[in-house]
PDB file of N, CA and C in Angstrom:
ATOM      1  N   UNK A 215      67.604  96.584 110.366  1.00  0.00           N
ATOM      2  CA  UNK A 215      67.585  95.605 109.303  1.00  0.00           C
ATOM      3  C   UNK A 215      68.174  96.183 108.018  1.00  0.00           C
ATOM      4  N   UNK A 216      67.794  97.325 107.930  1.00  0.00           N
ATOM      5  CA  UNK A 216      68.865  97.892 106.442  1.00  0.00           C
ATOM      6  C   UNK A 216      69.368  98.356 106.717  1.00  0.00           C
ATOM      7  N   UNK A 217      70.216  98.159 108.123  1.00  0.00           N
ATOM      8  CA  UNK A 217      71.816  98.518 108.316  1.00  0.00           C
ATOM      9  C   UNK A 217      72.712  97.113 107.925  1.00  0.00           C
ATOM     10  N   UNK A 218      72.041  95.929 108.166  1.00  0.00           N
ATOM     11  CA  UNK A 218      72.781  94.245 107.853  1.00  0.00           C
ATOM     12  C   UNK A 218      72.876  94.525 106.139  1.00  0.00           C
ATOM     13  N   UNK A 219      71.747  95.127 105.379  1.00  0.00           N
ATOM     14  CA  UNK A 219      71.386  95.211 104.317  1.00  0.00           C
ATOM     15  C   UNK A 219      72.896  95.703 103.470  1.00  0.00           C
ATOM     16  N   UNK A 220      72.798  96.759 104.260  1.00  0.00           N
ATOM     17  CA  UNK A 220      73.912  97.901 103.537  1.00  0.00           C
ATOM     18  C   UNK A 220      75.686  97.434 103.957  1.00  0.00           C
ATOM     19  N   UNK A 221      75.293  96.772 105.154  1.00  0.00           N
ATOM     20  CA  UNK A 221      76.778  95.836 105.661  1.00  0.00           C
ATOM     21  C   UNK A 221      77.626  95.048 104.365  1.00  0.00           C
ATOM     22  N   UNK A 222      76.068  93.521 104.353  1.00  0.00           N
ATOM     23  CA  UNK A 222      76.269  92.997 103.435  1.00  0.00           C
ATOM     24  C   UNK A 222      76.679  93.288 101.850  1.00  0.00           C
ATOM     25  N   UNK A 223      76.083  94.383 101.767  1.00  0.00           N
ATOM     26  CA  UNK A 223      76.259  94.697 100.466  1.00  0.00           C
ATOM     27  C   UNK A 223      77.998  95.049 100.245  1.00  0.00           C
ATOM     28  N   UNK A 224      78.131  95.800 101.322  1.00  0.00           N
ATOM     29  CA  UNK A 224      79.697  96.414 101.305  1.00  0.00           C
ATOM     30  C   UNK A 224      80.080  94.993 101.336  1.00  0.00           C
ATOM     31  N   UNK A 225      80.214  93.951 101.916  1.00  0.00           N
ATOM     32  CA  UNK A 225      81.179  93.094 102.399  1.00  0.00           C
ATOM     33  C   UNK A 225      81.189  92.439 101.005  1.00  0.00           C
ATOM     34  N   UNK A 226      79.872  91.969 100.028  1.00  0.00           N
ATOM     35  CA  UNK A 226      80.534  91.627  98.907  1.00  0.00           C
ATOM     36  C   UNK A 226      80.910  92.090  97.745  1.00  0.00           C
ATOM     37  N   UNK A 227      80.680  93.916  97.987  1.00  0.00           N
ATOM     38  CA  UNK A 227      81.814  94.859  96.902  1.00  0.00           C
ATOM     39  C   UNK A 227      82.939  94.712  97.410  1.00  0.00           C
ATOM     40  N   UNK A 228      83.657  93.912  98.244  1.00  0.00           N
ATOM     41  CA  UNK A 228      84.695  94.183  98.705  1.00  0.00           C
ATOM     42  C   UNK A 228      85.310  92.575  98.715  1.00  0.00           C
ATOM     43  N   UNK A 229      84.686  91.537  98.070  1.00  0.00           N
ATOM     44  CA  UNK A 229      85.172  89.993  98.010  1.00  0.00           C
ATOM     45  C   UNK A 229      85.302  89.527  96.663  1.00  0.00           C
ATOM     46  N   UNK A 230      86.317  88.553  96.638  1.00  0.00           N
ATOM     47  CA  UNK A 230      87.188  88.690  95.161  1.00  0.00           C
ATOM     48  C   UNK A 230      85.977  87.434  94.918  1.00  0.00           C
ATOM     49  N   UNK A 231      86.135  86.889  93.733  1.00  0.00           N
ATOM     50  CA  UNK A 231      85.351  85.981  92.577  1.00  0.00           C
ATOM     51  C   UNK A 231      85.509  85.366  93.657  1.00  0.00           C
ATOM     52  N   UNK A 232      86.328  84.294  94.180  1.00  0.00           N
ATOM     53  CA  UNK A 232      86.052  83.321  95.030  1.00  0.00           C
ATOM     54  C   UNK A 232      85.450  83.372  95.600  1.00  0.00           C
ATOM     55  N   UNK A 233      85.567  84.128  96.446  1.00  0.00           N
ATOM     56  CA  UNK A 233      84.738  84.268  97.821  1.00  0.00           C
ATOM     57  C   UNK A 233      83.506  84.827  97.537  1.00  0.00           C
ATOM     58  N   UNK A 234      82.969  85.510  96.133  1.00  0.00           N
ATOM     59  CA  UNK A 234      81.619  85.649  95.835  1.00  0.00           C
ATOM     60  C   UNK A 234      81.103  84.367  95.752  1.00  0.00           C
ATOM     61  N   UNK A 235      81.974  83.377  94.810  1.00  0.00           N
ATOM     62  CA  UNK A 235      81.202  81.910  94.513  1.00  0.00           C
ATOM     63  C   UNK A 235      80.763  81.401  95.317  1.00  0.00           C
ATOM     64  N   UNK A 236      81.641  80.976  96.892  1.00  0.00           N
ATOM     65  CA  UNK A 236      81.757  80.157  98.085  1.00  0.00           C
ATOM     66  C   UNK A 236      80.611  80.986  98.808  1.00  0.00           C
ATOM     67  N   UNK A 237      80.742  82.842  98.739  1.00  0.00           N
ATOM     68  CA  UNK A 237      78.940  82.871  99.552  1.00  0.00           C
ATOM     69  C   UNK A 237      78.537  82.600  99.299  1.00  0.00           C
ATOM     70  N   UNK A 238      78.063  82.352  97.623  1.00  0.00           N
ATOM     71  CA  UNK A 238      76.916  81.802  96.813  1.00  0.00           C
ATOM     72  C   UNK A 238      76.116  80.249  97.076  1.00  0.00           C
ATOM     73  N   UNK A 239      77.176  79.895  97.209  1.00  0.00           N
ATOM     74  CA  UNK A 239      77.660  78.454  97.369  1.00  0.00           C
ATOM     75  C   UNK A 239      76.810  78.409  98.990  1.00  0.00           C
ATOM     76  N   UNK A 240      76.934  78.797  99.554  1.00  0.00           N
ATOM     77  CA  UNK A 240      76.614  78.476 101.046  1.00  0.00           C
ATOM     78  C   UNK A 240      75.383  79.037 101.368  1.00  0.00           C
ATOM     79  N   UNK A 241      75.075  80.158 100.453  1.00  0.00           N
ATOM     80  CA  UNK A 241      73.336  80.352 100.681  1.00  0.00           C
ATOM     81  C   UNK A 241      72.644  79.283 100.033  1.00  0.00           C
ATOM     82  N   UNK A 242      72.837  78.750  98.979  1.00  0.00           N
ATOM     83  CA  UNK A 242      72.314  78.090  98.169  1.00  0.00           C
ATOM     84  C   UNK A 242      72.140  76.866  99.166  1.00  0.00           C
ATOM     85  N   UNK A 243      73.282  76.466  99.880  1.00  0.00           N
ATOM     86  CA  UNK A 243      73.201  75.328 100.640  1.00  0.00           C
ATOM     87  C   UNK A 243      72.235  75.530 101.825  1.00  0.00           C
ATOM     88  N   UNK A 244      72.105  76.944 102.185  1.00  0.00           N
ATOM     89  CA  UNK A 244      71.036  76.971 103.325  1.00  0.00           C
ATOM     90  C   UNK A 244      69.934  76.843 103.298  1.00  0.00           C
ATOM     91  N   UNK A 245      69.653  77.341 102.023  1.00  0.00           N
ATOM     92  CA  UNK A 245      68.097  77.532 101.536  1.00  0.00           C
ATOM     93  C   UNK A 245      67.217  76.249 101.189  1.00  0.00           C
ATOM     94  N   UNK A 246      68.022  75.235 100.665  1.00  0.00           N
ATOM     95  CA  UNK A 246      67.824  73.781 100.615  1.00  0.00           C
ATOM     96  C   UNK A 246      66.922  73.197 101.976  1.00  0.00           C
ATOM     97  N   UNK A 247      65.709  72.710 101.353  1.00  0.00           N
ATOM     98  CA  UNK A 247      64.970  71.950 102.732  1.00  0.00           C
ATOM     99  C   UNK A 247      65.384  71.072 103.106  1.00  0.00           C
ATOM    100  N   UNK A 248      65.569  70.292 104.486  1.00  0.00           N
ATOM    101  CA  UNK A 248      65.854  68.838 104.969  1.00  0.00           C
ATOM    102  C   UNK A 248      64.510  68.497 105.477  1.00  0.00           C
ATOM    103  N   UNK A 249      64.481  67.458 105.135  1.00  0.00           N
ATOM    104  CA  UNK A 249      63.416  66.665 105.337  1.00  0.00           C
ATOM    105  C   UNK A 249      63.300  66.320 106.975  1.00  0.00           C
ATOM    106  N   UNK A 250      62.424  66.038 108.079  1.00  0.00           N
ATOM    107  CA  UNK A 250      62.835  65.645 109.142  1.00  0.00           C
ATOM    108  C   UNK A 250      61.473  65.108 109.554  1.00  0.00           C
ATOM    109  N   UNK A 251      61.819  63.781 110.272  1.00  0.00           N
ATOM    110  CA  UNK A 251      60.733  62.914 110.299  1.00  0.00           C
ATOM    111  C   UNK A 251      61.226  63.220 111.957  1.00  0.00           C
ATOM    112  N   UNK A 252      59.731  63.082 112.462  1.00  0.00           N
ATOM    113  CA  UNK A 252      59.725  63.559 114.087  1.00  0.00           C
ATOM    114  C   UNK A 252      58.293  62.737 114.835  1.00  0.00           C
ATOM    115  N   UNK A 253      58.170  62.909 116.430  1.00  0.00           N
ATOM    116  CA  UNK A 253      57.387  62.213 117.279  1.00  0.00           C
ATOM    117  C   UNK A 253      56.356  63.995 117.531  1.00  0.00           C
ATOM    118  N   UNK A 254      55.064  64.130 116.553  1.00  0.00           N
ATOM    119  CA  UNK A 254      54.683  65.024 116.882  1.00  0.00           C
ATOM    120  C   UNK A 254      53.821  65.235 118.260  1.00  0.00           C
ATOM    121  N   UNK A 255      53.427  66.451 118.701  1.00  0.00           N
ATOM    122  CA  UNK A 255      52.794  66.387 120.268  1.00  0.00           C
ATOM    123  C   UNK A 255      52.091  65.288 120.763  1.00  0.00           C
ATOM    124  N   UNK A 256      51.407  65.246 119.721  1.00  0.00           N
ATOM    125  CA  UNK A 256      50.167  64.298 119.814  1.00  0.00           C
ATOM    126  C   UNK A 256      50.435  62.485 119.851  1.00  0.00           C
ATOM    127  N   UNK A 257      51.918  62.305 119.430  1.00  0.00           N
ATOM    128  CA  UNK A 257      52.661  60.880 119.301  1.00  0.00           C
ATOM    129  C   UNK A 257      52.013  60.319 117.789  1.00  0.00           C
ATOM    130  N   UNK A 258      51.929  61.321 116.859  1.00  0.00           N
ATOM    131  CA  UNK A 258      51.728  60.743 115.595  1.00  0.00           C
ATOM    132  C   UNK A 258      53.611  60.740 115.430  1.00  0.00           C
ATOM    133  N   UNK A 259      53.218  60.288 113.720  1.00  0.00           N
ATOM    134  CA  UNK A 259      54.643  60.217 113.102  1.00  0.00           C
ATOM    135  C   UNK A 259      54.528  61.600 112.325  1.00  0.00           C
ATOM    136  N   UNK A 260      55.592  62.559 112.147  1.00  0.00           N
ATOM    137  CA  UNK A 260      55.417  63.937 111.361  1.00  0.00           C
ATOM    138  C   UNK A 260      56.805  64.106 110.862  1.00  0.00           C
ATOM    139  N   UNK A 261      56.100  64.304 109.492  1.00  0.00           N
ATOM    140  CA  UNK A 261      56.959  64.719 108.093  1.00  0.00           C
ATOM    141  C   UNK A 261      57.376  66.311 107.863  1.00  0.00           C
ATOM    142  N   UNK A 262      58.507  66.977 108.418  1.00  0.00           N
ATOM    143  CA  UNK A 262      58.536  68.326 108.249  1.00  0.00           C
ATOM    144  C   UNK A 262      59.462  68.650 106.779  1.00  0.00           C
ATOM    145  N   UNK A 263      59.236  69.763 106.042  1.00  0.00           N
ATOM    146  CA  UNK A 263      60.177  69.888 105.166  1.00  0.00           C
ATOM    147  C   UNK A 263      60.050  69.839 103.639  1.00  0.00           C
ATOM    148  N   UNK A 264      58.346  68.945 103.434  1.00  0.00           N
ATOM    149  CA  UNK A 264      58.095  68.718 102.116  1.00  0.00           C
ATOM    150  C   UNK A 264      56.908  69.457 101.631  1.00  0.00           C
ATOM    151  N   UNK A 265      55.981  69.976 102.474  1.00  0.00           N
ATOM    152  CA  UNK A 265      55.052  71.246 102.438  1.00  0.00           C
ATOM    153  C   UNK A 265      54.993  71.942 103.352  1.00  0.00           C
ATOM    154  N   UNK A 266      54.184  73.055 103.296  1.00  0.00           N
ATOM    155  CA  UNK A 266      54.050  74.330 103.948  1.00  0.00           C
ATOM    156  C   UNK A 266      53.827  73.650 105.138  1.00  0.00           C
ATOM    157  N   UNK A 267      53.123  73.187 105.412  1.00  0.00           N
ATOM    158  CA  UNK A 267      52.250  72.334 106.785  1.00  0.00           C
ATOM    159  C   UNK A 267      53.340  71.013 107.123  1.00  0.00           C
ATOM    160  N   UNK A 268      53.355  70.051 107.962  1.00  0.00           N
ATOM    161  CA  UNK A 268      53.701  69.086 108.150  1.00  0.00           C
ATOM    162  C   UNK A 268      52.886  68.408 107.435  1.00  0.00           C
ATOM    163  N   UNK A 269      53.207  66.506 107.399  1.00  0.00           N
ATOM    164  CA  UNK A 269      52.170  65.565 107.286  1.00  0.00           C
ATOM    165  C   UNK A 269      52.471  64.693 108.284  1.00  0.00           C
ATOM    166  N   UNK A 270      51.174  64.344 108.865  1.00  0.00           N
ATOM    167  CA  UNK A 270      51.226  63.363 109.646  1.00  0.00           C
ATOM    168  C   UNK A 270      50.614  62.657 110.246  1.00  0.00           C
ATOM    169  N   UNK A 271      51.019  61.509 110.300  1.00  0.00           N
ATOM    170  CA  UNK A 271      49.960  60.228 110.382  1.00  0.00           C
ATOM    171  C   UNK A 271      50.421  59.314 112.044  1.00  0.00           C
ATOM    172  N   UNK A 272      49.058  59.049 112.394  1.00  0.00           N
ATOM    173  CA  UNK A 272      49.720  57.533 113.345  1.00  0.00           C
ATOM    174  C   UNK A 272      49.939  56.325 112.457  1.00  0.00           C
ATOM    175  N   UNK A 273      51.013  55.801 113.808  1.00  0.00           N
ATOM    176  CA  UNK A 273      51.788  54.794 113.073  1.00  0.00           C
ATOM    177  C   UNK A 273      50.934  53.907 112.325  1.00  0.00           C
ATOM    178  N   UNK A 274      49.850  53.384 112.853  1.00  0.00           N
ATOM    179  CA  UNK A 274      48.893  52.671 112.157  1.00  0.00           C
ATOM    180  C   UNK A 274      48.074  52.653 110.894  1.00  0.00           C
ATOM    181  N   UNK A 275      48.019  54.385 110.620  1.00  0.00           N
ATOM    182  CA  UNK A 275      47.756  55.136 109.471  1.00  0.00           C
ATOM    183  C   UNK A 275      48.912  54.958 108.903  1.00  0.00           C
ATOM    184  N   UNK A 276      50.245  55.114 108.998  1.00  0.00           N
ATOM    185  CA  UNK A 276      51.789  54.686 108.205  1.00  0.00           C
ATOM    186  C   UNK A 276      51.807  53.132 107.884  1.00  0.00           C
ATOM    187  N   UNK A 277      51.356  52.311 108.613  1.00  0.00           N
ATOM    188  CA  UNK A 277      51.036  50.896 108.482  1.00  0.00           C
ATOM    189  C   UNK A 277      50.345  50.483 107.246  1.00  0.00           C
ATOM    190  N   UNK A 278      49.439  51.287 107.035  1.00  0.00           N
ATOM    191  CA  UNK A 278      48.568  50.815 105.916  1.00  0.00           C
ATOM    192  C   UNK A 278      49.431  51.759 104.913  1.00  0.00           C
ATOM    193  N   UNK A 279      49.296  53.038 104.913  1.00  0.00           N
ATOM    194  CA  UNK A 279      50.250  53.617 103.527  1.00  0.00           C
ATOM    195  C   UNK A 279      51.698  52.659 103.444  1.00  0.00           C
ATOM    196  N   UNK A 280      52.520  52.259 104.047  1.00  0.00           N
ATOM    197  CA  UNK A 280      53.877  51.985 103.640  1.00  0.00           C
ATOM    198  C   UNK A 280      52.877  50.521 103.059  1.00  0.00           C
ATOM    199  N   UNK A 281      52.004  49.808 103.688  1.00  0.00           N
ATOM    200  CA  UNK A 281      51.654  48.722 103.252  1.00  0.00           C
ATOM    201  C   UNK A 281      51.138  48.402 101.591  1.00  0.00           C
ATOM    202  N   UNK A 282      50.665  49.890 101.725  1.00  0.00           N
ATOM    203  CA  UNK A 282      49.914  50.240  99.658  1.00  0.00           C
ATOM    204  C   UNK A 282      51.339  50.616  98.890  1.00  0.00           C
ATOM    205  N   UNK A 283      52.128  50.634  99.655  1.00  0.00           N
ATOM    206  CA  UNK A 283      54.026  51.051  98.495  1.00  0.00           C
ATOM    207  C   UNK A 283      53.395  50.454  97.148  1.00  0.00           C
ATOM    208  N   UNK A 284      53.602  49.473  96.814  1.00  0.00           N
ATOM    209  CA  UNK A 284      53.083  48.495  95.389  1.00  0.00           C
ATOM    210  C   UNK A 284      52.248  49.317  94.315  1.00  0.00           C
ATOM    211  N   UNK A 285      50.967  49.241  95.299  1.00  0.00           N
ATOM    212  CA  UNK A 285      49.690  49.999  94.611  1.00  0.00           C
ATOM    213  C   UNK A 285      49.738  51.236  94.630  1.00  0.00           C
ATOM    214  N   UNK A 286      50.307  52.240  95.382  1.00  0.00           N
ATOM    215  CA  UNK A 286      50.467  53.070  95.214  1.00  0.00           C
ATOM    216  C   UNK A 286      51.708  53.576  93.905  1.00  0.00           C
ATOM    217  N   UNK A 287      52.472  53.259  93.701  1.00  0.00           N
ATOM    218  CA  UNK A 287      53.908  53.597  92.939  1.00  0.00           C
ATOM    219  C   UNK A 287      53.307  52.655  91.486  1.00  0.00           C
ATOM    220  N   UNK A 288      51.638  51.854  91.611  1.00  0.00           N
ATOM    221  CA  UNK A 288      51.323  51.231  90.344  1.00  0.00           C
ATOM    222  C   UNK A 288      49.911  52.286  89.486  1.00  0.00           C
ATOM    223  N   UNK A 289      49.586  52.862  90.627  1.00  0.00           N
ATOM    224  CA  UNK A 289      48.319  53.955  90.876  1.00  0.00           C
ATOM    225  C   UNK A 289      49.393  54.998  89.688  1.00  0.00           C
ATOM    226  N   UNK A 290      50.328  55.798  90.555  1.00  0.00           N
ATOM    227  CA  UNK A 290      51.110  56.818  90.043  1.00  0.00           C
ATOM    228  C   UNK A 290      51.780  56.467  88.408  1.00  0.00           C
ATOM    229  N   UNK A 291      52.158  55.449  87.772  1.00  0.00           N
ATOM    230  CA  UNK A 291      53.023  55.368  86.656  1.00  0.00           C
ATOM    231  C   UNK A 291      51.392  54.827  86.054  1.00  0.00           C
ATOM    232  N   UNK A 292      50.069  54.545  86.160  1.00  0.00           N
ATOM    233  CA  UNK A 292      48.937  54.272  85.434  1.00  0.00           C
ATOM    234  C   UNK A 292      48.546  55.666  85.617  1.00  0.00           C
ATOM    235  N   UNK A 293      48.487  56.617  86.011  1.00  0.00           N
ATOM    236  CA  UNK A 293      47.925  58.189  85.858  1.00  0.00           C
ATOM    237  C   UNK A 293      48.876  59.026  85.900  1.00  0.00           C
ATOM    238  N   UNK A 294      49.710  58.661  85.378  1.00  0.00           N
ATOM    239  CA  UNK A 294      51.362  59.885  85.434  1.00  0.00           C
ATOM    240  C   UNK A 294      50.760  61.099  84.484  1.00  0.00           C
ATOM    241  N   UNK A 295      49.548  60.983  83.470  1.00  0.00           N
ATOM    242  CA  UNK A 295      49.974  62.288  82.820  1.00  0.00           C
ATOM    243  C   UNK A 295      48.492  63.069  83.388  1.00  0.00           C
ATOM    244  N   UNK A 296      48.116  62.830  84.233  1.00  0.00           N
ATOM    245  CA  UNK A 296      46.987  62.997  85.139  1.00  0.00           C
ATOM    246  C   UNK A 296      47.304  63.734  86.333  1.00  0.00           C
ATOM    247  N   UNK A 297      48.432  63.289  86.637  1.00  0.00           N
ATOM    248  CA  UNK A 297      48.809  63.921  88.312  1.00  0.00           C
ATOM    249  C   UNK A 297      49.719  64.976  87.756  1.00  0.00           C
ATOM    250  N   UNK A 298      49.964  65.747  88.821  1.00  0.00           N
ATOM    251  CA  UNK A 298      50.182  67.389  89.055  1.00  0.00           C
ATOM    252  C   UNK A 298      51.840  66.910  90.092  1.00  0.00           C
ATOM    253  N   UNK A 299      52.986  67.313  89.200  1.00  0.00           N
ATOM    254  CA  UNK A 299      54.225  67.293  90.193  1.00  0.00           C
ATOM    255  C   UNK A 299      54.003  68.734  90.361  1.00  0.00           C
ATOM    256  N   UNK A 300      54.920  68.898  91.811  1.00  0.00           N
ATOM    257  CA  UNK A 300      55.412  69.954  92.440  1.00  0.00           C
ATOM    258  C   UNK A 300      56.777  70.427  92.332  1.00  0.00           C
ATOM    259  N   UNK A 301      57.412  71.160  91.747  1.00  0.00           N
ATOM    260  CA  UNK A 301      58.774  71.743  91.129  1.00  0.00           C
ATOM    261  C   UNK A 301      59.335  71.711  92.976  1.00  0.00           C
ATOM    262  N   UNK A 302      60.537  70.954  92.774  1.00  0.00           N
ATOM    263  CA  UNK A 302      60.984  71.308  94.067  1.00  0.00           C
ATOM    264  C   UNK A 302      62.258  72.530  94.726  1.00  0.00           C
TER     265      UNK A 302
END
């Protein structure tokens, strides 16, 4: 592992501005989460990508949350300086 270490390092003492930017550029793009909605073991619905853990609900449990959209998004802008965002 700190032989890749010491590789890498050579390979970008040895890459002009561009090609420093464009690695830059492409870790940055890796490191980025995707979101991915999936059929977990159990045949719930599962949310990977937005916390440490999954979330996930049966569809019926999604039934009633997508059903509170309204109250919920009226809940959040009546206690906005109450709730806690997460820096993403």
């Amino acid at each position: 592992m700190k032989q890749n270490t010491q590789e890498e390092k050579m390979n970008y003492e040895n890459m002009t501005k561009e090609e420093l930017i464009a690695a830059l550029a492409s870790a940055e793009e890796k490191s980025k989460k995707s979101i991915v909605v999936k059929v977990s073991p159990k045949g719930a619905v599962q949310i990977n990508g937005i916390r440490r853990f999954p979330v996930t609900f049966y569809k019926d449990e999604w039934a009633t949350i997508l059903g509170m959209k309204d109250e919920i998004e009226s809940f959040i802008r009546d206690h906005d300086r109450e709730l806690a965002s997460k820096a993403a």
